[in-house]
Coordinates of C-alpha atoms and ligand atoms in Angstrom, one line a residue:
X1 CA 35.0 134.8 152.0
X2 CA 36.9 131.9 154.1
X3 CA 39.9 130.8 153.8
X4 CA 38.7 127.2 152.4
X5 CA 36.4 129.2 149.5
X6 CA 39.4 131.7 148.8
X7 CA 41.8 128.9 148.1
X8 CA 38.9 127.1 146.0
X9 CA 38.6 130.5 143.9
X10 CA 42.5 131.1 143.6
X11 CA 43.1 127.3 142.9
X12 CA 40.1 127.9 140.2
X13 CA 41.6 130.9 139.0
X14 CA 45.4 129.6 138.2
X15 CA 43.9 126.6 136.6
X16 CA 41.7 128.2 134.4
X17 CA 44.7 131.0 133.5
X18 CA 47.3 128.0 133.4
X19 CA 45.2 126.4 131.0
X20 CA 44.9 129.2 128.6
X21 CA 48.3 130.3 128.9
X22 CA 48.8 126.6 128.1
X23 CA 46.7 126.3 125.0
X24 CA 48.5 129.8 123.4
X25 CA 52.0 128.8 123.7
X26 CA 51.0 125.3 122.7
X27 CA 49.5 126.7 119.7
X28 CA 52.0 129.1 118.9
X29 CA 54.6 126.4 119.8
X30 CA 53.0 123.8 117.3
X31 CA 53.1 126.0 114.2
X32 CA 57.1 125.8 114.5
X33 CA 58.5 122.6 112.8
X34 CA 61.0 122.3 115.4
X35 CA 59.1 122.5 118.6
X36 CA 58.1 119.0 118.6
X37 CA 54.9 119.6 120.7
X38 CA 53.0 116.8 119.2
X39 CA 51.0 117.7 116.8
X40 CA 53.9 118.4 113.7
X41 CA 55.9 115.4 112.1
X42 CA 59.1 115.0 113.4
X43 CA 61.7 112.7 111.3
X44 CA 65.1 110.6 111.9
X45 CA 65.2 111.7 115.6
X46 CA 67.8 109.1 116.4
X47 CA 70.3 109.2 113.8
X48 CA 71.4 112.7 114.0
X49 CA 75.2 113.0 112.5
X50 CA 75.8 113.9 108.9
X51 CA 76.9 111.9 107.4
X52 CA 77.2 114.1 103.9
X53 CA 80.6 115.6 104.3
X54 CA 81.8 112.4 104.9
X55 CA 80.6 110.3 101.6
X56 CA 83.1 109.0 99.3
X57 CA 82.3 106.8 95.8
X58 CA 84.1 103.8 97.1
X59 CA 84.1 101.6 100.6
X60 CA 87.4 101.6 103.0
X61 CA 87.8 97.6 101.8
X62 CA 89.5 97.5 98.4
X63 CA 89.5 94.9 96.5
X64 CA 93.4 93.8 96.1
X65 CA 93.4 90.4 94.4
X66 CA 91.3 87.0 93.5
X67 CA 88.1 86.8 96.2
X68 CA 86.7 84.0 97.6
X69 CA 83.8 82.5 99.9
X70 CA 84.4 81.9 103.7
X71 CA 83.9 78.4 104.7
X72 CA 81.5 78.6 107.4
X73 CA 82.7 75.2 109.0
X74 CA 86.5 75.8 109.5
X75 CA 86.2 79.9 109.2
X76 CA 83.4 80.5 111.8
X77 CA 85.3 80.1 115.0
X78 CA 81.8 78.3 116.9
X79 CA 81.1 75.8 114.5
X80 CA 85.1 74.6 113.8
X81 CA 85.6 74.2 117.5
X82 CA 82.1 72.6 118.3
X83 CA 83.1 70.0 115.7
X84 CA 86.7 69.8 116.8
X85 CA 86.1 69.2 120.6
X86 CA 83.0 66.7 119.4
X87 CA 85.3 64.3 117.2
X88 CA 89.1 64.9 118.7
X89 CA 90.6 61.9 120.1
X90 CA 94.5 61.4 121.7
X91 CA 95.0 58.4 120.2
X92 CA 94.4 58.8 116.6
X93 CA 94.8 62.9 116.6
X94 CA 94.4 65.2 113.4
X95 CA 93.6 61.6 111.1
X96 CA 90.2 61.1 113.4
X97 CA 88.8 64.7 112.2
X98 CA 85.9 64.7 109.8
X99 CA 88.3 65.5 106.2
X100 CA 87.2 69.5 105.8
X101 CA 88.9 69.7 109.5
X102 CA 91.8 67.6 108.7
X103 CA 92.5 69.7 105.4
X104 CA 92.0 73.0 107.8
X105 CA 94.8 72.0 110.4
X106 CA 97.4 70.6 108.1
X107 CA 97.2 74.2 106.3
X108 CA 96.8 76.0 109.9
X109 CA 99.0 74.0 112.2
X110 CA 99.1 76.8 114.5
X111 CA 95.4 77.1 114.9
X112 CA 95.5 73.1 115.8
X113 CA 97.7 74.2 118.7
X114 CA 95.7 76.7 119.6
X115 CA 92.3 74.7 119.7
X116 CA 94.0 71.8 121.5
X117 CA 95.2 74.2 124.3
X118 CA 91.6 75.3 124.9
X119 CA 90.2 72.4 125.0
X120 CA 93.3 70.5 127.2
X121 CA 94.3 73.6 129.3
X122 CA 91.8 76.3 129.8
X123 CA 88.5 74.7 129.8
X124 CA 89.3 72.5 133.0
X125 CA 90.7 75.5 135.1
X126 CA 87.4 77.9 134.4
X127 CA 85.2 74.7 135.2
X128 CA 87.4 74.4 138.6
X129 CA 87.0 77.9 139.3
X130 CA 83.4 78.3 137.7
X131 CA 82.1 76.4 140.8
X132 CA 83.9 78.3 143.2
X133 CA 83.3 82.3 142.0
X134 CA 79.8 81.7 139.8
X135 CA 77.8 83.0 142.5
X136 CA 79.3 86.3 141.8
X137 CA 77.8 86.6 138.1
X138 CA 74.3 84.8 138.6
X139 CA 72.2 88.3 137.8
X140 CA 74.7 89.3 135.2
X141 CA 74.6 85.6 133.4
X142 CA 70.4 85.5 134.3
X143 CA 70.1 88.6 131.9
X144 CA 72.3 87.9 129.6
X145 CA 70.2 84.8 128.6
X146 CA 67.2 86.7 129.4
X147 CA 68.1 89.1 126.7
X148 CA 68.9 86.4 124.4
X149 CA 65.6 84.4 124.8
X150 CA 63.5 84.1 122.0
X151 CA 59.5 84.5 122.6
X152 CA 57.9 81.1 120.9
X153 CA 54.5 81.8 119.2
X154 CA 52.3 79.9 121.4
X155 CA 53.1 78.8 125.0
X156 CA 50.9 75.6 125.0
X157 CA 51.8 74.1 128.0
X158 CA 49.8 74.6 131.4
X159 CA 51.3 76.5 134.2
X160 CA 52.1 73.7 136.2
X161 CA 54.6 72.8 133.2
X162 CA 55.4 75.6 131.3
X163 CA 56.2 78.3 134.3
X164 CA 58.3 76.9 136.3
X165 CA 62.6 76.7 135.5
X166 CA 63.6 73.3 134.5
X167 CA 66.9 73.8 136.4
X168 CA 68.8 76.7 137.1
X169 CA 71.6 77.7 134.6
X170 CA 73.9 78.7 137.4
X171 CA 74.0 75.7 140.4
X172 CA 73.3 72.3 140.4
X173 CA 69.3 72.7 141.5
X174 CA 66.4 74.0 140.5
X175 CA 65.8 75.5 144.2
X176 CA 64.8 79.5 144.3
X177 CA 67.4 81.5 144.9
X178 CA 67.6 83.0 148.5
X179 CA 66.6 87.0 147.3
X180 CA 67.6 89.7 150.2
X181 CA 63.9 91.3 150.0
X182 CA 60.7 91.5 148.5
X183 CA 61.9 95.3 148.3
X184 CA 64.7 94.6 146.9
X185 CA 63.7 92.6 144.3
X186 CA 60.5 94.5 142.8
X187 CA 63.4 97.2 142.3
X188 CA 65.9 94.7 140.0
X189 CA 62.9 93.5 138.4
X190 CA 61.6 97.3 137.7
X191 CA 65.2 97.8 136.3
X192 CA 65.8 94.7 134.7
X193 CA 62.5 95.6 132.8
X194 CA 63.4 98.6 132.1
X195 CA 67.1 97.2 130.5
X196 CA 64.9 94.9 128.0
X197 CA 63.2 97.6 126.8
X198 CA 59.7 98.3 128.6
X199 CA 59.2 102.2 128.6
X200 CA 56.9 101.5 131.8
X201 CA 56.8 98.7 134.5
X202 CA 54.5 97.6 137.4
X203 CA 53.8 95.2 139.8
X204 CA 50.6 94.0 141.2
X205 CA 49.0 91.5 143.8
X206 CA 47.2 89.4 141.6
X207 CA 43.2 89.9 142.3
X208 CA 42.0 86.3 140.7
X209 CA 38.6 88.2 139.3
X210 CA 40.9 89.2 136.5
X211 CA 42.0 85.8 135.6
X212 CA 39.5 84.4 132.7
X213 CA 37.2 81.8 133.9
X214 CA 37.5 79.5 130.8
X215 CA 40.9 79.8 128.9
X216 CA 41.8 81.3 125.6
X217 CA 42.8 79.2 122.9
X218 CA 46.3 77.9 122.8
X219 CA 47.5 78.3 126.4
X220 CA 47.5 74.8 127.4
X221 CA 44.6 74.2 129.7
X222 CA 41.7 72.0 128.2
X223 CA 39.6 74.5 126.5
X224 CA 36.3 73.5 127.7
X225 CA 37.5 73.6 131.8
X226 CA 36.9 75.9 133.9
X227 CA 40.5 77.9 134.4
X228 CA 42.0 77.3 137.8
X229 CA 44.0 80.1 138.9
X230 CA 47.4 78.5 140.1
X231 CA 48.7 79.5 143.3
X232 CA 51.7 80.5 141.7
X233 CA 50.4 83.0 140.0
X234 CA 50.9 85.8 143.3
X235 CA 52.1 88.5 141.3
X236 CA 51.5 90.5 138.1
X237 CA 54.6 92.4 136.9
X238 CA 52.7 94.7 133.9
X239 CA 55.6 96.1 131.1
X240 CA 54.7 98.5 128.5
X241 CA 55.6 100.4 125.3
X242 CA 54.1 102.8 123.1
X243 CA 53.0 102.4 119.8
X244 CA 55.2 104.3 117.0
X245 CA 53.7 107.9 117.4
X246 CA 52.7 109.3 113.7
X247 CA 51.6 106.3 112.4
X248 CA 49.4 105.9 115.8
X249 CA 48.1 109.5 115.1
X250 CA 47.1 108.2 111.3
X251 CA 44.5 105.9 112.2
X252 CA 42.4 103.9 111.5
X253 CA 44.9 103.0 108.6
X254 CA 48.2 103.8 109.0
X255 CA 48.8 103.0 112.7
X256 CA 49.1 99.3 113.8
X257 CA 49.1 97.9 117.2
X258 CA 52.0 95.2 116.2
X259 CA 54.6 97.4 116.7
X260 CA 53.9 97.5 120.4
X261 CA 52.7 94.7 120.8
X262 CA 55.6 92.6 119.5
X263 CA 57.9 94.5 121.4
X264 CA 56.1 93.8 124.9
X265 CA 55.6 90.2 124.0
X266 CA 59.7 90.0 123.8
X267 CA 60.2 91.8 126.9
X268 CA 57.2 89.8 128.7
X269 CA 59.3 86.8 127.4
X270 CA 62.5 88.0 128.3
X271 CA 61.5 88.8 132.1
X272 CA 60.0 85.7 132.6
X273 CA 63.0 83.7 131.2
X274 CA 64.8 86.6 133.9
X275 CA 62.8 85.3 136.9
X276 CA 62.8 81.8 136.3
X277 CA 66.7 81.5 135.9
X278 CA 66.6 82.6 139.9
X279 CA 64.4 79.2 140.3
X280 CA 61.0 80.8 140.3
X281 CA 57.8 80.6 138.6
X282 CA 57.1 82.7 135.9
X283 CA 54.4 82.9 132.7
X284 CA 54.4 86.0 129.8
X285 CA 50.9 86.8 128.8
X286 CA 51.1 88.5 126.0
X287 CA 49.2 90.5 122.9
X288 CA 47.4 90.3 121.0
X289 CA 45.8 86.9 122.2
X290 CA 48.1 84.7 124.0
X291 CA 46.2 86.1 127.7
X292 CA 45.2 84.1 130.5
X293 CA 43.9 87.0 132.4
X294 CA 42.4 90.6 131.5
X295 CA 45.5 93.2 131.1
X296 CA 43.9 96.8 132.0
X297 CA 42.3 96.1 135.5
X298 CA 45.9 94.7 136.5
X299 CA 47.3 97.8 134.8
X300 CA 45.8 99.8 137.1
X301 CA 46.1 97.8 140.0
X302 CA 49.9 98.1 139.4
X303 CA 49.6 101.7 139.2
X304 CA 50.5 102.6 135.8
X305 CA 47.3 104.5 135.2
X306 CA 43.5 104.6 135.0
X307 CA 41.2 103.2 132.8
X308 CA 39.2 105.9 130.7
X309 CA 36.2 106.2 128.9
X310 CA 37.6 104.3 126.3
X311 CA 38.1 101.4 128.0
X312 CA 42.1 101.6 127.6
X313 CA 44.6 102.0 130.9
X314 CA 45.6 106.0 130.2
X315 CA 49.4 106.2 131.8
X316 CA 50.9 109.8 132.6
X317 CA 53.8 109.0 130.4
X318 CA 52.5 107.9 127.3
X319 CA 48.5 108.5 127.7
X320 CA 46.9 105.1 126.3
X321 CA 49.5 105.2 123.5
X322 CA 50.8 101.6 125.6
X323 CA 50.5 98.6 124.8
X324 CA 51.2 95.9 127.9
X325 CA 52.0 92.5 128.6
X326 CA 52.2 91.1 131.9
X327 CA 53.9 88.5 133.6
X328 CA 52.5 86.3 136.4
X329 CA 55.1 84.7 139.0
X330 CA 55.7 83.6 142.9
X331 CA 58.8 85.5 143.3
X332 CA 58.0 87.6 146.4
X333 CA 57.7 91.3 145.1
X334 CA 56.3 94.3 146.8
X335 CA 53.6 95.5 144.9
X336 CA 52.8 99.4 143.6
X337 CA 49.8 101.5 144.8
X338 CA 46.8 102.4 141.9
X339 CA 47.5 106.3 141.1
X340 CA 44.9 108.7 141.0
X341 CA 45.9 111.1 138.2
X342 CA 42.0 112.6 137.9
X343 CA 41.3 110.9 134.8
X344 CA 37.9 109.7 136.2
X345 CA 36.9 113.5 136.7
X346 CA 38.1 114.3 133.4
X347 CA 36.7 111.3 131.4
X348 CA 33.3 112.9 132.7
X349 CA 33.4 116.4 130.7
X350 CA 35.8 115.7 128.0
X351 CA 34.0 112.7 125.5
X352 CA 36.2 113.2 122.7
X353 CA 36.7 109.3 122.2
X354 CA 32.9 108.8 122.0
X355 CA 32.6 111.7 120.0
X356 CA 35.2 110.9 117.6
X357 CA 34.5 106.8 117.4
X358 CA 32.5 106.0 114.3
X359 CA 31.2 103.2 115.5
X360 CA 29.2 104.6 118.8
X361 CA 30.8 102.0 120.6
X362 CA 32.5 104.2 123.7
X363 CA 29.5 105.4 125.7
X364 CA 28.4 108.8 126.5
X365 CA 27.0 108.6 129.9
X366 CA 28.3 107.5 133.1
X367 CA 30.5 104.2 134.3
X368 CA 28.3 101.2 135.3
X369 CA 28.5 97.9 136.7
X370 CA 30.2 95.4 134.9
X371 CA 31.0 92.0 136.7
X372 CA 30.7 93.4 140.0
X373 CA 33.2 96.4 139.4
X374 CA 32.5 100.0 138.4
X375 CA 34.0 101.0 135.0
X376 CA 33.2 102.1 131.9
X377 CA 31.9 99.4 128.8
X378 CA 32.5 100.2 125.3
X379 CA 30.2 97.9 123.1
X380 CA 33.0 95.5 121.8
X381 CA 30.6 94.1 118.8
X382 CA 30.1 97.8 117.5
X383 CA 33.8 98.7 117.6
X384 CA 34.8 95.0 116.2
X385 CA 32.5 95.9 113.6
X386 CA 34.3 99.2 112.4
X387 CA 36.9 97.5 111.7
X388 CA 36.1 95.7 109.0
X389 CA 34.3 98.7 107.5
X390 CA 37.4 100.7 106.5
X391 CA 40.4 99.7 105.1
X392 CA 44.7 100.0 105.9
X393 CA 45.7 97.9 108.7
X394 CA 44.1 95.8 110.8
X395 CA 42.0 97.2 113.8
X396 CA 41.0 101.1 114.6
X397 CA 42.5 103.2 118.0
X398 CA 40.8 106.7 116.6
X399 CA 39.8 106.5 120.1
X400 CA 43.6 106.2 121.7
X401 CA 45.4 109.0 118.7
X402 CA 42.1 111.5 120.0
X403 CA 42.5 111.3 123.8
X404 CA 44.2 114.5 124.7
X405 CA 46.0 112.0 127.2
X406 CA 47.8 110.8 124.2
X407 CA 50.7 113.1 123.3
X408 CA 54.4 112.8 122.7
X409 CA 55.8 114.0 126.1
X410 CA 56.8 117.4 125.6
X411 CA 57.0 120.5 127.8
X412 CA 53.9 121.5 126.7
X413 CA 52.1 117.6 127.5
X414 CA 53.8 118.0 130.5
X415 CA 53.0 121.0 131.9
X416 CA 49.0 120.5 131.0
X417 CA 49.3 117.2 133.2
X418 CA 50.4 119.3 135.8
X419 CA 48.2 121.8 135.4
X420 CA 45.1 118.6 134.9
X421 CA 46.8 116.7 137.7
X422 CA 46.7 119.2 140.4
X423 CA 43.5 121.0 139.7
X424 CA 40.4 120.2 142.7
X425 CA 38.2 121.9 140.9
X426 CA 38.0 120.2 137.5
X427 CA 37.9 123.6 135.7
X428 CA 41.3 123.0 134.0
X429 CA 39.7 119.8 132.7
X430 CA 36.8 121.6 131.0
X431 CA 39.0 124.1 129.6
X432 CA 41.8 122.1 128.6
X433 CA 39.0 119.9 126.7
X434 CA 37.8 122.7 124.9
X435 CA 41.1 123.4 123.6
X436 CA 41.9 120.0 122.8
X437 CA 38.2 120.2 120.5
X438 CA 39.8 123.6 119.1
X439 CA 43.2 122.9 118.3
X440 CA 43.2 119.1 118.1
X441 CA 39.8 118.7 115.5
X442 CA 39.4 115.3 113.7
X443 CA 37.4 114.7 110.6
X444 CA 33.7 113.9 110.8
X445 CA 33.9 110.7 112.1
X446 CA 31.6 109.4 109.3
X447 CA 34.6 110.0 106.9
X448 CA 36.7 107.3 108.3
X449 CA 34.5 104.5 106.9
X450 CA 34.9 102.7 103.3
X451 CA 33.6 104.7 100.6
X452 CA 30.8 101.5 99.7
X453 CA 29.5 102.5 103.1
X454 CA 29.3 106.5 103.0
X455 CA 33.1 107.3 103.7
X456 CA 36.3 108.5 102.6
X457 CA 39.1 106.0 103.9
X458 CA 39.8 109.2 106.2
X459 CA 42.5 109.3 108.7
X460 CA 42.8 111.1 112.0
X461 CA 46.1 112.9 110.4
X462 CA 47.9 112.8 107.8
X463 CA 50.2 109.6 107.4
X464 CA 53.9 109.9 108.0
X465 CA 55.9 110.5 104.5
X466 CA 57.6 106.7 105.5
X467 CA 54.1 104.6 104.5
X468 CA 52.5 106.7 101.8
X469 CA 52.8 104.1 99.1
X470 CA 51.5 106.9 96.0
X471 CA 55.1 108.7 96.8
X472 CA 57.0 105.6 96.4
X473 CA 55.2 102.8 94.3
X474 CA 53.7 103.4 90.3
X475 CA 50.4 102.8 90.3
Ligands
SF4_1 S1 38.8 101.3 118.3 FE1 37.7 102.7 117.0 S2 35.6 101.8 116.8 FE2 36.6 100.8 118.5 S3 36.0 102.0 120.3 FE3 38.0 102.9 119.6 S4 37.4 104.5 118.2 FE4 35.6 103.2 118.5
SF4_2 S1 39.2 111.0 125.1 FE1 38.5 112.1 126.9 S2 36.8 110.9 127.6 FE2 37.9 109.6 126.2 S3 39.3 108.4 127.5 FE3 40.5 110.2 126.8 S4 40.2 111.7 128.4 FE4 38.6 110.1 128.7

């Protein structure tokens, strides 16, 4: 034996003892409650102090004499001094108020003082020194409104138009700021992504082949023109987060893809308000529909993952349990590199989507040619179709909760990825596919259609105790 077939046998060897030694502690692990290895329920994970001990029959606040409303004019502090500083003037003072103000200051002179020495004193001084020392606080102010912008339900204006900052919030133009590096800024922009809440973030060169050639609905181009891809559009920053995980894992009914998506669409928002507050282009396209371009192929090229069998980006993180938006802009970035996590290897032995999908829609055999790229094509009418032959909430994604890509990330997800990742011989993928089939079994995939069409409104598992409406509504 040489040394290149003894390191193929050894290498063949640990994978195929990793994996087994994987597939009995998971097991094991997963009949605990506690272990949280995926494949248990797991409840109120975030709010963990008990509160018990602590629970009394009445509130801290006691009621101590006659109540009353507040007045939200004179008692909310934004609206009173909007009004004030609107209607004040010198020269006829408290009598030139609107009358709920006027009856407000003569009970609270002090308050007049205090809202006259604002407006007089302080305000002029920070607008002095605002234009000397704002620099300082341009990323800090940036994100702040970032975070506070709200995503409108339709963009509806064309690129040219809606992309592009209509001045600056900090300076006096609407000129890009002068960024330090490319390098620099793909990092802020990774973290700044990260701060609005995307559980993954890439960045891509934009390849124009993804860009649709006509335009959806909706997006501001004329619908029946051709889509001309702006030069602006350079980059493709792709966010991402994960659907909620035991709903996901109760589909076709329980799950729903709006929890993700709405929270992607925010942060797609959010960034681009981010990037165009330093003066630059930038344009959210988001789910479900509001795309100008096609979201997986860009995924990929940003190197969050690679597309599987199922036709879904599958991310070492979260599996295909993502849901992305991406955001197109001209600020220099550097992009990432596609990753090669030997998912194409695997989708080849393992099948369990196509296996599992009741509609026959994810193929069997082998990737093929699809507009001049190599991938694999799920029929799109077939799957469509499914969907309206069960029931719970709208659309299917058996075929994301069945990937054994899809698991919480535990120490026991994590250590088969390892195993799966580093394996050259694709025997870990075999046998970590066969206990996946073992340990991971779904119902007949016939049972997950309407009962007028031969089913049982099946589920992959059980739904979580939160949205099963017998244990909380009389029927
Ligand atoms: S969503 Fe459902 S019907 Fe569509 S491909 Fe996936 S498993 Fe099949
Ligand atoms: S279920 Fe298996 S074949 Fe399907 S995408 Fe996931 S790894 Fe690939």
């Amino acid at each position: 034996m040489d040394r290149r077939q003894f390191l193929k046998a050894t290498g063949a060897a640990s994978a195929t003892m990793g994996s087994i030694g994987l597939g009995f502690f998971g097991y094991e692990a997963g009949r605990d409650p506690e272990s949280y290895t995926g494949w248990e329920t797991h409840e109120g994970a975030q709010q963990t102090f008990n509160r018990k001990r602590y629970a009394r029959d009445y509130p801290h606040y006691k009621k101590v004499g006659p109540t009353s409303r507040a007045d939200a004019r004179t008692d909310v502090i934004f609206y009173r001094r909007g009004d004030f500083m609107r209607s004040w003037k010198d020269n006829t003072g408290i009598e030139g108020l609107p009358e709920h103000l006027q009856e407000y200051y003569r009970k609270h002179p002090d308050v007049l003082n205090q809202d006259l020495y604002l407006m007089k004193e302080i305000f002029p001084k920070q607008r002095a020194d605002y234009r000397k020392y704002r620099d300082k606080f341009i990323l800090a102010s940036a994100w702040s409104n970032a975070m506070g912008a709200v995503s409108p339900t339709r963009i509806n204006q064309p690129p040219e138009k809606s992309d592009f900052p209509s001045r600056r919030r900090f300076g006096d133009s609407s000129e890009p700021l002068k960024m330090k590096s490319a390098k620099k800024t793909s990092k802020l922009i990774k973290k700044i992504a990260h701060e609005l809440g995307s559980t993954l973030v890439g960045i891509a060169k934009l390849n124009p082949d993804w860009v649709y050639l006509y335009p959806m609905r909706g997006r501001g181009f004329e619908p029946d023109k051709p889509l001309e891809v702006p030069k602006h559009w350079q980059y493709a920053i792709v966010v991402g987060t994960p659907m909620s995980w035991d709903p996901m894992y109760a589909n076709p009914n329980y799950g729903t893809s709006n929890d993700a998506y709405s929270r992607s669409r925010i942060i797609a928002f959010r960034l681009a308000s981010f990037i165009k507050q330093l003066g630059y282009a930038a344009r959210p396209h988001t789910p479900g529909t509001d795309y100008d371009l096609m979201v997986p192929p860009i995924a990929v090229d940003a190197g969050l993952g690679e597309q599987g069998r199922h036709g879904i980006v599958i991310t070492p993180e979260l599996g295909c349990n993502i849901r992305p938006a991406v955001i197109t802009t001209n600020l220099p970035l550097i992009p990432d590199k596609p990753i090669d996590i030997g998912i194409q290897s695997f989708c080849k032995t393992c099948k369990i989507c196509a296996e599992n999908c009741p509609s026959g829609a994810i193929p069997t055999g082998d990737r093929i040619e699809v507009r001049g790229y190599f991938r694999y094509q799920i029929d799109t009418a077939k799957c469509h179709t499914f969907w309206s032959s069960k029931l719970g909430n709208m659309g299917c994604r058996i075929c994301v909760a069945v990937c054994p890509y899809t698991r919480k990330s535990n120490w026991l997800h994590k250590a088969a990825l390892k195993v799966s990742v580093n394996d050259p011989t694709g025997i870990s993928h075999s046998v970590l596919t066969g206990l996946q089939k073992r340990f991971y079994p779904g119902p007949d995939p016939q049972k997950y259609y309407i009962p007028s069409l031969g089913g049982e409104n099946a589920s992959y598992r059980p739904p979580p105790w939160w949205l099963r409406a017998e244990d909380f509504i009389e029927f």
